[in-house]
Amino acid sequence: MPGVIETRLAELGVTLPDAPAPAANYVPYVVVGDLVFVSGQISAGPDGLVTGKLGADMGVPEGAAAAKLCALSLLAQCKAACGGDLDRLKRVVKLTGFVNSTSDFTDQPKVVNGASDFLVEALGDAGRHSRSAVSAAALPLGVAVEIEAIFQIG
């Protein structure tokens, strides 16, 4: 039976993906006390990788949609860290967003808002977090966005 958070996600028409496996020599998350540190999750959805460079071949709305996909993978990793019980999630503590963008693109915060806005919509006040949104000259596999997170669990 789905918990409160997954019921809310279903109301939003969202299904969490399976937690992505790491692509290199690292773990997808580390639990330290009541914190879960989730490795960077790249913009990937049911149709594959979302690639592109903001300011060149991609605009803010497409970038924000890519950031939301990162947030879904972050929640999937948190769920895995919680043994499948996403209701153990107490709050989103911090996001660090990396945006594949041109040197003159300055709307990285608007792109990462795709993840932030979704987490607040899905989790309410527990989704409010501190955040960084920075430019990257390139990201793995040419993806548009990569985001890492810290969650508090109970």
Coordinates of N, CA, C and O in Angstrom, one line a residue:
M1 N 0.8 -1.2 0.0 CA 0.0 0.0 0.0 C 0.9 1.2 0.0 O 1.8 1.4 0.8
P2 N 0.6 2.2 -0.9 CA 1.5 3.4 -1.0 C 1.3 4.3 0.2 O 0.2 4.3 0.8
G3 N 2.4 4.9 0.6 CA 2.3 5.8 1.7 C 1.8 7.2 1.4 O 1.4 7.4 0.2
V4 N 1.9 8.1 2.3 CA 1.4 9.5 2.1 C 2.1 10.2 0.9 O 1.5 10.8 0.1
I5 N 3.4 10.1 0.9 CA 4.2 10.8 -0.1 C 3.9 10.2 -1.5 O 3.6 10.9 -2.5
E6 N 3.9 8.9 -1.6 CA 3.6 8.3 -2.9 C 2.2 8.5 -3.4 O 1.9 8.6 -4.6
T7 N 1.3 8.6 -2.4 CA -0.1 8.9 -2.8 C -0.2 10.3 -3.3 O -0.8 10.6 -4.3
R8 N 0.6 11.3 -2.7 CA 0.6 12.7 -3.2 C 1.2 12.7 -4.6 O 0.8 13.4 -5.5
L9 N 2.3 11.9 -4.8 CA 2.9 11.9 -6.2 C 1.9 11.3 -7.2 O 1.8 11.9 -8.3
A10 N 1.1 10.3 -6.8 CA 0.1 9.8 -7.7 C -0.9 10.8 -8.1 O -1.4 10.9 -9.2
E11 N -1.3 11.6 -7.0 CA -2.3 12.7 -7.3 C -1.7 13.7 -8.3 O -2.5 14.3 -9.0
L12 N -0.4 13.9 -8.3 CA 0.2 14.8 -9.3 C 0.5 14.1 -10.6 O 1.0 14.7 -11.5
G13 N 0.1 12.8 -10.7 CA 0.3 12.1 -12.0 C 1.7 11.6 -12.2 O 2.2 11.4 -13.3
V14 N 2.5 11.5 -11.0 CA 3.9 11.1 -11.1 C 4.1 9.7 -10.5 O 3.6 9.4 -9.5
T15 N 4.9 9.0 -11.2 CA 5.3 7.7 -10.7 C 6.9 7.7 -10.6 O 7.5 8.1 -11.6
L16 N 7.4 7.4 -9.5 CA 8.8 7.4 -9.3 C 9.5 6.3 -10.2 O 9.0 5.2 -10.3
P17 N 10.6 6.6 -10.8 CA 11.3 5.6 -11.6 C 12.0 4.7 -10.6 O 12.1 5.0 -9.4
D18 N 12.6 3.6 -11.1 CA 13.5 2.8 -10.2 C 14.7 3.6 -10.0 O 15.1 4.4 -10.8
A19 N 15.3 3.4 -8.8 CA 16.5 4.2 -8.5 C 17.6 3.8 -9.5 O 17.9 2.6 -9.6
P20 N 18.1 4.8 -10.2 CA 19.2 4.5 -11.2 C 20.4 3.9 -10.5 O 20.8 4.3 -9.5
A21 N 21.0 2.9 -11.2 CA 22.3 2.3 -10.8 C 23.4 3.3 -11.0 O 23.4 4.0 -12.0
P22 N 24.5 3.3 -10.2 CA 25.6 4.1 -10.5 C 26.3 3.7 -11.8 O 26.3 2.6 -12.1
A23 N 26.9 4.8 -12.5 CA 27.5 4.5 -13.7 C 29.0 4.4 -13.6 O 29.7 4.2 -14.7
A24 N 29.5 4.5 -12.5 CA 31.0 4.4 -12.3 C 31.3 3.9 -10.9 O 30.4 3.3 -10.2
N25 N 32.5 4.1 -10.4 CA 32.9 3.6 -9.1 C 32.5 4.5 -7.9 O 33.3 5.3 -7.4
Y26 N 31.2 4.5 -7.6 CA 30.6 5.3 -6.5 C 29.3 4.6 -6.1 O 28.8 3.7 -6.8
V27 N 28.8 5.0 -5.0 CA 27.5 4.5 -4.5 C 26.4 5.6 -4.8 O 26.7 6.8 -4.8
P28 N 25.2 5.2 -5.0 CA 24.1 6.1 -5.3 C 23.8 7.0 -4.2 O 23.3 8.1 -4.4
Y29 N 24.0 6.6 -2.9 CA 23.7 7.4 -1.8 C 24.5 6.8 -0.6 O 24.9 5.7 -0.6
V30 N 24.6 7.7 0.4 CA 25.3 7.3 1.7 C 24.4 7.9 2.8 O 24.0 9.0 2.8
V31 N 24.1 7.0 3.8 CA 23.3 7.4 4.9 C 24.3 7.6 6.1 O 25.0 6.7 6.4
V32 N 24.2 8.8 6.7 CA 25.0 9.2 7.9 C 24.0 9.7 8.9 O 23.5 10.8 8.7
G33 N 23.8 9.0 9.9 CA 22.8 9.4 10.9 C 21.4 9.5 10.3 O 20.9 8.6 9.7
D34 N 20.8 10.7 10.4 CA 19.5 10.9 9.8 C 19.6 11.7 8.5 O 18.6 12.2 8.0
L35 N 20.8 11.7 7.9 CA 20.9 12.4 6.6 C 21.2 11.4 5.5 O 22.0 10.4 5.7
V36 N 20.7 11.6 4.3 CA 21.0 10.8 3.1 C 21.6 11.7 2.1 O 21.0 12.7 1.7
F37 N 22.8 11.4 1.7 CA 23.5 12.2 0.7 C 23.4 11.4 -0.6 O 23.9 10.3 -0.7
V38 N 22.7 12.0 -1.6 CA 22.4 11.3 -2.8 C 23.3 11.9 -3.9 O 23.5 13.1 -4.1
S39 N 24.0 10.9 -4.6 CA 24.9 11.3 -5.7 C 24.1 12.0 -6.8 O 22.9 11.9 -6.9
G40 N 24.9 12.8 -7.6 CA 24.2 13.5 -8.7 C 23.4 12.6 -9.6 O 23.8 11.5 -10.0
Q41 N 22.2 13.1 -9.8 CA 21.3 12.3 -10.7 C 21.1 13.2 -12.0 O 20.9 14.4 -12.0
I42 N 21.3 12.5 -13.1 CA 21.3 13.2 -14.4 C 19.9 13.2 -15.0 O 19.0 12.4 -14.6
S43 N 19.7 14.2 -15.9 CA 18.4 14.3 -16.5 C 18.1 13.2 -17.5 O 18.7 13.1 -18.6
A44 N 17.3 12.2 -17.0 CA 16.9 11.1 -17.8 C 15.5 10.7 -17.5 O 15.1 10.9 -16.3
G45 N 14.7 10.4 -18.5 CA 13.3 10.0 -18.3 C 13.0 8.7 -19.0 O 13.9 8.0 -19.4
P46 N 11.7 8.4 -19.1 CA 11.3 7.2 -19.7 C 11.8 7.0 -21.2 O 12.0 5.9 -21.7
D47 N 12.0 8.2 -21.8 CA 12.5 8.1 -23.2 C 14.0 8.2 -23.4 O 14.5 8.4 -24.5
G48 N 14.7 8.2 -22.3 CA 16.1 8.2 -22.3 C 16.7 9.5 -21.8 O 16.0 10.3 -21.1
L49 N 18.0 9.8 -22.1 CA 18.7 11.0 -21.6 C 18.1 12.2 -22.2 O 17.7 12.3 -23.4
V50 N 18.0 13.3 -21.4 CA 17.6 14.6 -21.9 C 18.9 15.4 -22.0 O 19.6 15.8 -21.0
T51 N 19.4 15.6 -23.2 CA 20.6 16.2 -23.5 C 20.4 17.6 -24.1 O 19.4 17.9 -24.6
G52 N 21.5 18.4 -24.0 CA 21.4 19.7 -24.6 C 22.2 20.7 -23.7 O 22.6 20.5 -22.6
K53 N 22.4 21.9 -24.3 CA 23.1 23.0 -23.7 C 22.2 24.2 -23.6 O 21.7 24.7 -24.6
L54 N 21.9 24.6 -22.4 CA 21.1 25.8 -22.1 C 21.8 27.0 -22.7 O 23.0 27.2 -22.5
G55 N 21.0 27.8 -23.4 CA 21.6 29.0 -24.1 C 22.0 28.7 -25.5 O 22.3 29.6 -26.2
A56 N 22.0 27.5 -25.9 CA 22.4 27.1 -27.3 C 21.3 26.4 -28.0 O 20.6 27.0 -28.8
D57 N 21.0 25.2 -27.6 CA 19.9 24.4 -28.2 C 18.8 24.0 -27.3 O 18.0 23.2 -27.6
M58 N 18.7 24.7 -26.2 CA 17.7 24.4 -25.2 C 17.3 25.6 -24.4 O 18.2 26.4 -24.0
G59 N 16.0 25.8 -24.1 CA 15.6 27.0 -23.4 C 15.2 26.6 -21.9 O 15.3 25.5 -21.5
V60 N 14.9 27.6 -21.2 CA 14.6 27.5 -19.7 C 13.5 26.5 -19.5 O 13.6 25.6 -18.6
P61 N 12.3 26.5 -20.2 CA 11.3 25.5 -19.9 C 11.7 24.1 -20.1 O 11.4 23.2 -19.3
E62 N 12.5 23.8 -21.2 CA 13.0 22.5 -21.4 C 14.0 22.1 -20.3 O 14.1 20.9 -19.8
G63 N 14.8 23.0 -19.9 CA 15.8 22.8 -18.8 C 15.1 22.5 -17.5 O 15.5 21.6 -16.8
A64 N 14.1 23.3 -17.2 CA 13.3 23.0 -16.0 C 12.7 21.7 -16.0 O 12.6 21.0 -14.9
A65 N 12.2 21.2 -17.1 CA 11.6 19.9 -17.2 C 12.7 18.8 -17.0 O 12.4 17.8 -16.3
A66 N 13.9 19.1 -17.5 CA 15.0 18.1 -17.2 C 15.3 18.1 -15.8 O 15.6 17.0 -15.2
A67 N 15.3 19.3 -15.1 CA 15.6 19.3 -13.7 C 14.6 18.5 -12.9 O 14.9 17.9 -11.9
K68 N 13.3 18.6 -13.3 CA 12.3 17.9 -12.6 C 12.6 16.4 -12.7 O 12.4 15.6 -11.7
L69 N 13.0 15.9 -13.8 CA 13.4 14.5 -14.0 C 14.5 14.1 -13.0 O 14.5 13.0 -12.4
C70 N 15.5 15.0 -12.8 CA 16.5 14.8 -11.8 C 15.9 14.6 -10.4 O 16.3 13.7 -9.6
A71 N 14.9 15.5 -10.1 CA 14.3 15.4 -8.8 C 13.6 14.1 -8.6 O 13.6 13.5 -7.5
L72 N 13.0 13.5 -9.6 CA 12.3 12.2 -9.5 C 13.3 11.1 -9.2 O 13.1 10.3 -8.3
S73 N 14.5 11.2 -9.8 CA 15.5 10.2 -9.5 C 16.1 10.4 -8.1 O 16.4 9.4 -7.5
L74 N 16.2 11.6 -7.7 CA 16.6 11.9 -6.3 C 15.7 11.3 -5.3 O 16.1 10.6 -4.3
L75 N 14.4 11.5 -5.5 CA 13.4 10.8 -4.6 C 13.4 9.3 -4.7 O 13.3 8.6 -3.7
A76 N 13.7 8.8 -5.9 CA 13.8 7.3 -6.0 C 15.0 6.8 -5.2 O 14.9 5.7 -4.6
Q77 N 16.1 7.5 -5.3 CA 17.3 7.1 -4.5 C 17.0 7.2 -3.0 O 17.4 6.4 -2.2
C78 N 16.3 8.3 -2.6 CA 15.9 8.5 -1.2 C 15.0 7.3 -0.7 O 15.2 6.8 0.4
K79 N 14.1 6.9 -1.6 CA 13.2 5.8 -1.2 C 14.0 4.5 -1.0 O 13.8 3.8 -0.1
A80 N 15.0 4.3 -1.9 CA 15.9 3.1 -1.8 C 16.7 3.2 -0.5 O 16.8 2.2 0.2
A81 N 17.2 4.4 -0.1 CA 17.9 4.5 1.1 C 17.1 4.3 2.3 O 17.6 3.9 3.4
C82 N 15.8 4.5 2.2 CA 14.8 4.3 3.3 C 14.2 2.9 3.3 O 13.1 2.7 3.9
G83 N 14.8 2.0 2.6 CA 14.3 0.6 2.5 C 12.9 0.5 1.9 O 12.1 -0.3 2.2
G84 N 12.6 1.4 1.0 CA 11.3 1.4 0.2 C 10.2 2.2 0.9 O 9.1 2.3 0.3
D85 N 10.5 2.8 2.0 CA 9.4 3.6 2.8 C 9.7 5.1 2.6 O 10.4 5.7 3.5
L86 N 9.2 5.7 1.6 CA 9.5 7.1 1.3 C 8.9 8.0 2.4 O 9.3 9.1 2.6
D87 N 8.0 7.5 3.2 CA 7.4 8.3 4.3 C 8.4 8.6 5.4 O 8.2 9.4 6.3
R88 N 9.6 7.9 5.4 CA 10.6 8.2 6.3 C 11.3 9.6 6.0 O 12.0 10.1 6.8
L89 N 11.1 10.1 4.8 CA 11.6 11.4 4.4 C 11.0 12.5 5.2 O 9.8 12.7 5.2
K90 N 11.9 13.2 5.9 CA 11.4 14.3 6.8 C 11.5 15.7 6.1 O 10.7 16.5 6.3
R91 N 12.6 15.9 5.3 CA 12.7 17.1 4.6 C 13.8 17.0 3.6 O 14.8 16.2 3.7
V92 N 13.7 17.9 2.6 CA 14.8 18.1 1.6 C 15.7 19.2 2.3 O 15.2 20.3 2.6
V93 N 17.0 18.9 2.5 CA 17.9 19.8 3.2 C 18.6 20.7 2.1 O 18.6 21.9 2.3
K94 N 19.1 20.1 1.1 CA 19.9 20.9 0.1 C 20.0 20.2 -1.2 O 20.0 19.0 -1.3
L95 N 19.9 21.1 -2.3 CA 20.1 20.6 -3.6 C 21.3 21.4 -4.2 O 21.5 22.6 -3.9
T96 N 22.1 20.7 -5.0 CA 23.1 21.4 -5.7 C 22.9 21.0 -7.2 O 22.9 19.8 -7.6
G97 N 22.6 22.0 -8.0 CA 22.2 21.8 -9.4 C 23.3 22.3 -10.3 O 23.8 23.4 -10.2
F98 N 23.6 21.4 -11.3 CA 24.6 21.8 -12.3 C 23.9 21.8 -13.7 O 23.1 20.9 -14.0
V99 N 24.0 22.9 -14.4 CA 23.3 23.2 -15.6 C 24.3 23.3 -16.8 O 25.2 24.1 -16.7
N100 N 24.2 22.4 -17.7 CA 25.0 22.4 -18.9 C 24.6 23.7 -19.7 O 23.6 23.7 -20.3
S101 N 25.5 24.7 -19.7 CA 25.1 26.0 -20.3 C 26.2 26.7 -20.9 O 27.4 26.5 -20.6
T102 N 25.9 27.6 -21.9 CA 26.8 28.4 -22.5 C 27.4 29.4 -21.5 O 26.8 29.7 -20.5
S103 N 28.5 30.0 -21.9 CA 29.2 31.0 -21.0 C 28.3 32.2 -20.7 O 28.5 32.9 -19.7
D104 N 27.4 32.6 -21.6 CA 26.6 33.8 -21.4 C 25.2 33.5 -20.9 O 24.4 34.4 -20.7
F105 N 24.9 32.2 -20.6 CA 23.6 31.9 -20.1 C 23.6 32.1 -18.6 O 24.5 31.7 -17.9
T106 N 22.7 32.9 -18.0 CA 22.7 33.2 -16.6 C 21.4 32.8 -15.9 O 21.2 33.3 -14.7
D107 N 20.6 32.0 -16.5 CA 19.3 31.6 -15.8 C 19.4 30.2 -15.2 O 18.4 29.5 -15.1
Q108 N 20.6 29.8 -14.7 CA 20.7 28.5 -14.0 C 19.7 28.4 -12.9 O 19.0 27.3 -12.8
P109 N 19.4 29.4 -12.1 CA 18.4 29.2 -11.0 C 17.0 28.9 -11.6 O 16.3 28.1 -11.0
K110 N 16.6 29.5 -12.7 CA 15.3 29.2 -13.3 C 15.2 27.8 -13.7 O 14.2 27.2 -13.7
V111 N 16.3 27.3 -14.2 CA 16.4 25.9 -14.7 C 16.2 24.9 -13.5 O 15.3 24.1 -13.4
V112 N 17.0 25.1 -12.4 CA 16.9 24.3 -11.2 C 15.6 24.4 -10.5 O 15.2 23.5 -9.8
N113 N 14.9 25.6 -10.7 CA 13.6 25.7 -10.2 C 12.6 24.5 -10.6 O 11.7 24.2 -9.9
G114 N 12.9 23.9 -11.7 CA 12.1 22.8 -12.1 C 12.1 21.7 -11.1 O 11.1 21.0 -10.8
A115 N 13.3 21.5 -10.4 CA 13.4 20.5 -9.4 C 12.8 21.0 -8.1 O 12.0 20.4 -7.4
S116 N 13.2 22.3 -7.7 CA 12.8 22.9 -6.5 C 11.2 23.0 -6.4 O 10.6 22.7 -5.4
D117 N 10.7 23.6 -7.5 CA 9.2 23.7 -7.5 C 8.5 22.4 -7.3 O 7.5 22.3 -6.6
F118 N 9.0 21.4 -8.0 CA 8.3 20.1 -7.9 C 8.4 19.5 -6.5 O 7.4 19.0 -6.0
L119 N 9.6 19.6 -5.9 CA 9.7 19.1 -4.5 C 8.8 19.8 -3.5 O 8.2 19.1 -2.7
V120 N 8.6 21.1 -3.7 CA 7.7 21.8 -2.8 C 6.3 21.4 -3.1 O 5.5 21.2 -2.2
E121 N 5.9 21.3 -4.4 CA 4.6 20.8 -4.7 C 4.3 19.4 -4.2 O 3.2 19.2 -3.7
A122 N 5.2 18.6 -4.3 CA 5.0 17.2 -3.8 C 5.1 17.0 -2.3 O 4.4 16.2 -1.7
L123 N 6.0 17.8 -1.7 CA 6.3 17.5 -0.2 C 5.8 18.6 0.7 O 6.0 18.5 1.9
G124 N 5.3 19.7 0.1 CA 4.9 20.9 1.0 C 6.2 21.5 1.6 O 7.2 21.5 1.0
D125 N 6.0 22.0 2.8 CA 7.1 22.6 3.5 C 8.3 21.7 3.7 O 9.5 22.2 3.7
A126 N 8.1 20.4 3.7 CA 9.3 19.5 3.8 C 10.1 19.5 2.6 O 11.3 19.0 2.6
G127 N 9.6 20.0 1.5 CA 10.3 20.1 0.2 C 11.2 21.4 0.1 O 12.0 21.5 -0.8
R128 N 11.0 22.3 1.0 CA 11.7 23.6 1.0 C 13.2 23.3 1.4 O 13.4 22.6 2.4
H129 N 14.1 23.9 0.7 CA 15.5 23.5 0.9 C 16.5 24.6 0.6 O 16.1 25.6 -0.1
S130 N 17.7 24.5 1.0 CA 18.8 25.4 0.6 C 19.2 24.9 -0.8 O 19.0 23.7 -1.1
R131 N 20.0 25.7 -1.5 CA 20.2 25.3 -2.9 C 21.4 26.1 -3.5 O 21.6 27.3 -3.2
S132 N 22.1 25.5 -4.4 CA 23.0 26.1 -5.3 C 22.6 25.7 -6.7 O 22.2 24.6 -7.0
A133 N 22.8 26.7 -7.7 CA 22.5 26.4 -9.1 C 23.7 27.0 -9.9 O 23.8 28.2 -9.9
V134 N 24.5 26.1 -10.5 CA 25.7 26.6 -11.1 C 25.8 26.1 -12.6 O 25.2 25.1 -12.9
S135 N 26.6 26.9 -13.3 CA 26.8 26.5 -14.7 C 27.9 25.5 -14.8 O 28.8 25.5 -14.0
A136 N 27.8 24.6 -15.8 CA 28.8 23.7 -16.1 C 29.1 23.7 -17.6 O 28.1 23.8 -18.4
A137 N 30.3 23.7 -18.0 CA 30.7 23.8 -19.5 C 30.2 22.5 -20.2 O 29.9 22.5 -21.4
A138 N 30.2 21.4 -19.4 CA 29.7 20.1 -20.0 C 29.3 19.2 -18.8 O 29.8 19.4 -17.7
L139 N 28.4 18.3 -19.1 CA 28.0 17.3 -18.0 C 28.1 15.9 -18.6 O 28.1 15.8 -19.9
P140 N 28.1 14.9 -17.8 CA 28.3 13.5 -18.3 C 27.2 13.2 -19.4 O 26.0 13.5 -19.2
L141 N 27.7 12.5 -20.4 CA 26.8 12.1 -21.5 C 26.1 13.2 -22.2 O 25.2 12.9 -23.0
G142 N 26.5 14.4 -22.0 CA 25.9 15.6 -22.7 C 24.5 15.9 -22.1 O 23.8 16.7 -22.7
V143 N 24.2 15.5 -20.9 CA 22.9 15.8 -20.3 C 22.8 17.3 -20.0 O 23.8 18.0 -19.8
A144 N 21.5 17.7 -19.9 CA 21.3 19.1 -19.7 C 21.5 19.5 -18.2 O 21.9 20.6 -17.9
V145 N 21.1 18.6 -17.3 CA 21.1 19.0 -15.9 C 21.6 17.8 -15.1 O 21.3 16.6 -15.4
E146 N 22.3 18.0 -14.0 CA 22.6 17.0 -13.0 C 22.4 17.7 -11.6 O 22.8 18.8 -11.4
I147 N 21.7 17.0 -10.7 CA 21.4 17.5 -9.4 C 21.8 16.5 -8.3 O 21.4 15.3 -8.5
E148 N 22.4 16.9 -7.2 CA 22.7 16.1 -6.1 C 21.8 16.6 -4.9 O 21.4 17.8 -5.0
A149 N 21.6 15.8 -3.9 CA 20.7 16.3 -2.8 C 21.2 15.7 -1.4 O 21.8 14.7 -1.4
I150 N 20.7 16.4 -0.4 CA 20.8 15.9 1.0 C 19.4 15.9 1.5 O 18.7 16.9 1.4
F151 N 19.0 14.8 2.0 CA 17.7 14.6 2.6 C 17.8 14.3 4.1 O 18.8 13.6 4.5
Q152 N 16.9 14.7 4.9 CA 16.8 14.2 6.3 C 15.7 13.2 6.4 O 14.6 13.3 5.8
I153 N 16.0 12.1 7.1 CA 15.1 11.0 7.2 C 14.8 10.7 8.7 O 15.6 11.1 9.5
G154 N 13.8 9.9 9.0 CA 13.5 9.6 10.3 C 13.3 8.1 10.5 O 13.4 7.3 9.5

